[in-house]
Coordinates of C-alpha atoms and ligand atoms in Angstrom, one line a residue:
M1 CA -0.2 20.0 11.5
N2 CA 1.2 20.7 14.8
A3 CA 1.7 17.0 16.0
N4 CA 4.1 14.8 17.5
L5 CA 5.3 13.8 14.1
T6 CA 8.4 13.8 12.1
V7 CA 8.4 13.4 8.2
L8 CA 11.6 12.1 6.8
D9 CA 13.3 14.6 4.7
H10 CA 15.7 12.7 2.6
P11 CA 16.2 12.2 -1.1
L12 CA 16.5 8.4 -0.7
A13 CA 13.2 8.2 1.4
R14 CA 11.4 10.3 -1.6
Q15 CA 12.8 7.7 -4.2
A16 CA 11.7 4.8 -2.1
L17 CA 8.3 6.1 -1.9
A18 CA 8.1 6.6 -5.8
E19 CA 8.8 2.9 -6.0
L20 CA 6.5 1.8 -3.4
R21 CA 3.6 4.0 -4.9
D22 CA 4.1 2.8 -8.3
K23 CA 1.5 0.1 -9.1
E24 CA 4.3 -1.5 -11.5
T25 CA 6.5 -2.4 -8.6
G26 CA 6.3 -6.0 -7.8
P27 CA 6.7 -7.8 -4.5
E28 CA 10.5 -8.3 -5.0
V29 CA 11.4 -4.7 -5.3
F30 CA 8.6 -3.7 -2.9
R31 CA 10.2 -5.7 0.0
L32 CA 13.7 -4.4 -0.7
V33 CA 12.6 -0.8 -0.7
T34 CA 10.4 -1.3 2.3
R35 CA 13.6 -2.4 4.3
Q36 CA 15.5 0.6 2.8
V37 CA 13.1 3.1 4.0
T38 CA 12.8 1.4 7.4
T39 CA 16.4 1.7 7.9
L40 CA 16.2 5.6 7.2
L41 CA 13.2 5.8 9.5
A42 CA 14.8 3.8 12.3
I43 CA 17.9 5.9 12.2
E44 CA 15.8 9.1 12.4
A45 CA 13.6 7.6 15.2
T46 CA 16.5 6.7 17.5
R47 CA 18.8 9.7 17.2
D48 CA 18.2 10.5 20.7
L49 CA 18.8 7.3 22.1
C50 CA 20.8 7.3 25.6
T51 CA 24.4 6.3 25.3
R52 CA 27.2 5.8 28.2
T53 CA 30.7 6.5 27.9
C54 CA 33.2 3.8 28.2
R55 CA 37.0 3.2 27.8
I56 CA 38.5 1.3 25.0
E57 CA 41.9 0.6 23.4
T58 CA 42.4 1.8 20.0
P59 CA 45.7 0.0 18.4
L60 CA 47.3 3.3 19.4
E61 CA 46.0 4.5 22.8
P62 CA 43.3 4.3 25.2
A63 CA 40.2 6.4 24.4
E64 CA 36.9 7.4 25.5
A65 CA 34.0 5.8 23.5
E66 CA 30.2 5.9 23.7
V67 CA 27.9 2.8 23.5
L68 CA 24.1 2.6 23.4
D69 CA 22.5 2.4 26.8
E70 CA 19.0 1.7 26.2
R71 CA 17.1 -1.5 25.9
L72 CA 15.0 -1.6 22.9
V73 CA 11.9 -3.7 22.0
V74 CA 10.3 -3.7 18.3
V75 CA 7.0 -4.6 17.7
P76 CA 5.6 -5.2 14.2
I77 CA 2.0 -5.0 13.6
L78 CA 1.1 -8.1 11.5
R79 CA 1.2 -8.8 8.7
A80 CA 2.4 -5.8 6.8
G81 CA 4.7 -4.5 9.8
L82 CA 6.8 -7.7 9.3
G83 CA 8.3 -6.3 6.1
M84 CA 9.9 -3.5 8.4
L85 CA 11.2 -5.9 11.2
D86 CA 14.6 -6.9 9.6
S87 CA 15.8 -3.6 9.2
V88 CA 15.1 -2.8 12.8
V89 CA 17.0 -5.9 13.8
Q90 CA 19.9 -5.3 11.6
L91 CA 20.6 -2.0 13.2
F92 CA 19.9 -3.0 16.8
P93 CA 20.9 -6.8 16.9
S94 CA 20.0 -7.2 20.7
V95 CA 16.4 -6.0 20.2
T96 CA 13.7 -8.1 21.8
V97 CA 10.7 -8.7 19.6
G98 CA 7.0 -8.6 20.2
Y99 CA 4.2 -9.3 17.6
L100 CA 0.7 -7.7 17.5
G101 CA -1.7 -9.4 14.9
L102 CA -4.3 -6.8 13.7
E103 CA -6.7 -6.8 10.8
R104 CA -8.9 -4.3 9.3
D105 CA -12.4 -5.5 8.5
E106 CA -12.8 -4.8 4.7
E107 CA -16.2 -3.4 5.2
T108 CA -16.0 -1.1 8.3
A109 CA -12.2 -0.6 8.4
Q110 CA -12.3 -1.3 12.1
A111 CA -9.2 -3.1 13.3
S112 CA -9.5 -6.2 15.7
V113 CA -6.7 -8.1 17.3
Y114 CA -6.1 -11.5 16.6
Y115 CA -2.6 -12.2 18.3
S116 CA -0.5 -10.7 20.9
K117 CA 2.9 -11.7 22.1
L118 CA 4.9 -9.0 23.9
P119 CA 8.3 -9.5 25.6
I120 CA 9.2 -7.3 28.7
V121 CA 8.3 -3.8 27.7
R122 CA 8.3 -1.9 31.3
G123 CA 10.8 0.9 31.3
R124 CA 12.0 0.2 27.5
T125 CA 11.9 2.1 24.5
V126 CA 9.4 0.5 22.0
L127 CA 9.7 0.9 18.2
L128 CA 6.1 -0.1 17.0
V129 CA 6.2 -0.5 13.2
D130 CA 3.4 -0.6 10.8
P131 CA 3.9 0.9 7.1
M132 CA 0.3 2.4 6.9
L133 CA -1.2 4.8 9.5
A134 CA -4.8 5.3 7.9
T135 CA -7.7 5.8 10.3
G136 CA -5.1 5.0 13.1
G137 CA -7.3 2.3 14.5
S138 CA -4.8 -0.4 14.3
A139 CA -2.0 1.9 15.8
C140 CA -4.2 2.9 18.7
H141 CA -5.1 -0.7 19.5
A142 CA -1.5 -1.5 19.5
L143 CA -0.6 1.5 21.5
A144 CA -3.2 0.6 24.1
D145 CA -1.8 -2.9 24.6
I146 CA 1.9 -1.7 25.0
T147 CA 1.3 1.4 27.1
A148 CA -0.7 -0.9 29.5
H149 CA 2.8 -2.5 30.1
D150 CA 4.5 0.7 31.2
P151 CA 7.2 1.5 28.5
A152 CA 9.5 4.3 28.9
R153 CA 8.4 5.6 25.5
V154 CA 6.8 4.4 22.2
L155 CA 8.2 5.5 18.8
L156 CA 5.8 4.6 15.9
L157 CA 7.5 3.9 12.6
C158 CA 5.3 4.2 9.6
I159 CA 6.1 4.6 5.8
V160 CA 2.8 6.4 4.9
A161 CA 0.4 8.4 7.1
A162 CA -2.9 9.9 6.6
P163 CA -3.7 13.1 8.6
E164 CA -6.8 11.3 10.0
G165 CA -4.4 8.7 11.5
V166 CA -1.8 11.1 12.9
R167 CA -4.6 13.0 14.6
A168 CA -6.2 10.0 16.2
V169 CA -2.9 8.8 17.8
N170 CA -2.1 12.2 18.8
E171 CA -5.4 12.7 20.5
Q172 CA -5.1 9.3 22.2
F173 CA -1.6 8.8 22.8
P174 CA -0.1 12.4 22.9
A175 CA 3.4 10.9 24.1
A176 CA 3.8 8.4 21.3
A177 CA 6.0 10.2 18.7
I178 CA 5.2 9.2 15.1
F179 CA 7.9 9.1 12.3
T180 CA 6.7 8.7 8.7
A181 CA 8.3 8.8 5.2
A182 CA 5.2 10.6 3.9
L183 CA 2.1 12.4 5.1
D184 CA -0.5 11.9 2.5
R185 CA -3.7 14.0 1.5
E186 CA -6.6 12.2 3.0
L187 CA -8.4 8.8 3.2
N188 CA -11.0 7.7 0.5
D189 CA -14.3 6.4 1.3
R190 CA -13.0 2.8 1.8
K191 CA -10.4 4.3 4.3
Y192 CA -7.5 3.7 1.9
I193 CA -4.9 6.4 2.0
L194 CA -4.7 8.8 -1.0
P195 CA -2.5 8.9 -3.1
G196 CA -1.1 6.2 -0.8
L197 CA 0.1 2.8 -2.5
G198 CA -2.8 0.4 -2.1
D199 CA -2.8 -2.4 0.3
F200 CA 0.6 -2.6 1.7
G201 CA 0.2 -6.2 2.9
D202 CA -0.9 -7.3 -0.4
R203 CA 1.8 -5.6 -2.2
L204 CA 4.5 -7.0 0.0
Y205 CA 3.4 -10.5 -0.1
G206 CA 1.9 -10.6 -3.6
T207 CA -1.7 -11.5 -2.4
L208 CA -3.6 -9.0 -4.7
Ligands
PRP301 C1 -3.0 -2.3 7.1 C2 -1.8 -1.5 7.7 C3 -2.3 -1.3 9.0 C4 -3.6 -0.9 8.8 C5 -3.7 0.6 8.8 O1 -3.3 -3.5 7.8 O2 -0.8 -2.5 7.7 O3 -2.0 -2.2 10.1 O4 -4.1 -1.3 7.7 O5 -5.1 1.0 8.8 P1 -5.7 1.8 10.0 O6 -4.9 2.9 10.3 O7 -6.9 2.3 9.3 O8 -6.0 0.9 11.1 P2 -4.3 -4.6 7.4 O9 -5.6 -4.5 8.4 O10 -4.8 -4.4 6.0 O11 -3.8 -6.1 7.6 P3 -2.5 -6.9 6.8 O12 -1.3 -6.0 7.2 O13 -2.6 -8.2 7.5 O14 -2.5 -6.7 5.4
URA302 N1 -3.8 -0.1 4.8 C1 -3.2 -0.3 3.7 O1 -2.7 -1.2 3.4 N2 -3.3 0.6 2.8 C2 -4.2 1.8 3.0 O2 -4.2 2.8 2.2 C3 -4.9 1.8 4.3 C4 -4.7 0.8 5.1

């Protein structure tokens, strides 16, 4: 698949996926591992952020140093994306946060918006976080909402992606770069990812 897609290649990510996929993993560990793998994803996705040079004083002498020179926005897609938010805020404490509430209809798997609150997005780098990219319907809704506000770029961070979802995002939003910990095989007839990990929101919040 030649897509605007990066699949994490790290043993810690593979171990995290093993724990998330295991049906015996309960919400406590599921939340912890979600935060761990999101940290890896966020580091990978932001490796080309702009920096600027500044002068600092070490205890021994003046030196040149580099600091981040980009304004970031993070937007979790409710509700499962909330499990990824803390890790991004930990890495980038000055990030501004927007929220998009999207829910798939259980029968049709069509996503619809029930909440939207975005900070200033124009000219900024947006990290859109949602653990599951299945049909791509939710991500495409969110990308339409965000790109209408003219961001510098959007980086989509997910934990498990299906080829169908990657294709949908690439076709509709070719500039959006997707970062995932796993690219799975396919969707089943209920539009769940296989092998996947089940319903992420239910597993995160214990609402099975
Ligand atoms: C899940 C997931 C994504 C969406 C992916 O959310 O968190 O947002 O499904 O599926 P798609 O690519 O086919 O749109 P869900 O609608 O189950 O809501 P929840 O996070 O509130 O549980
Ligand atoms: N949403 C989930 O939580 N899991 C899937 O497999 C597909 C969509």
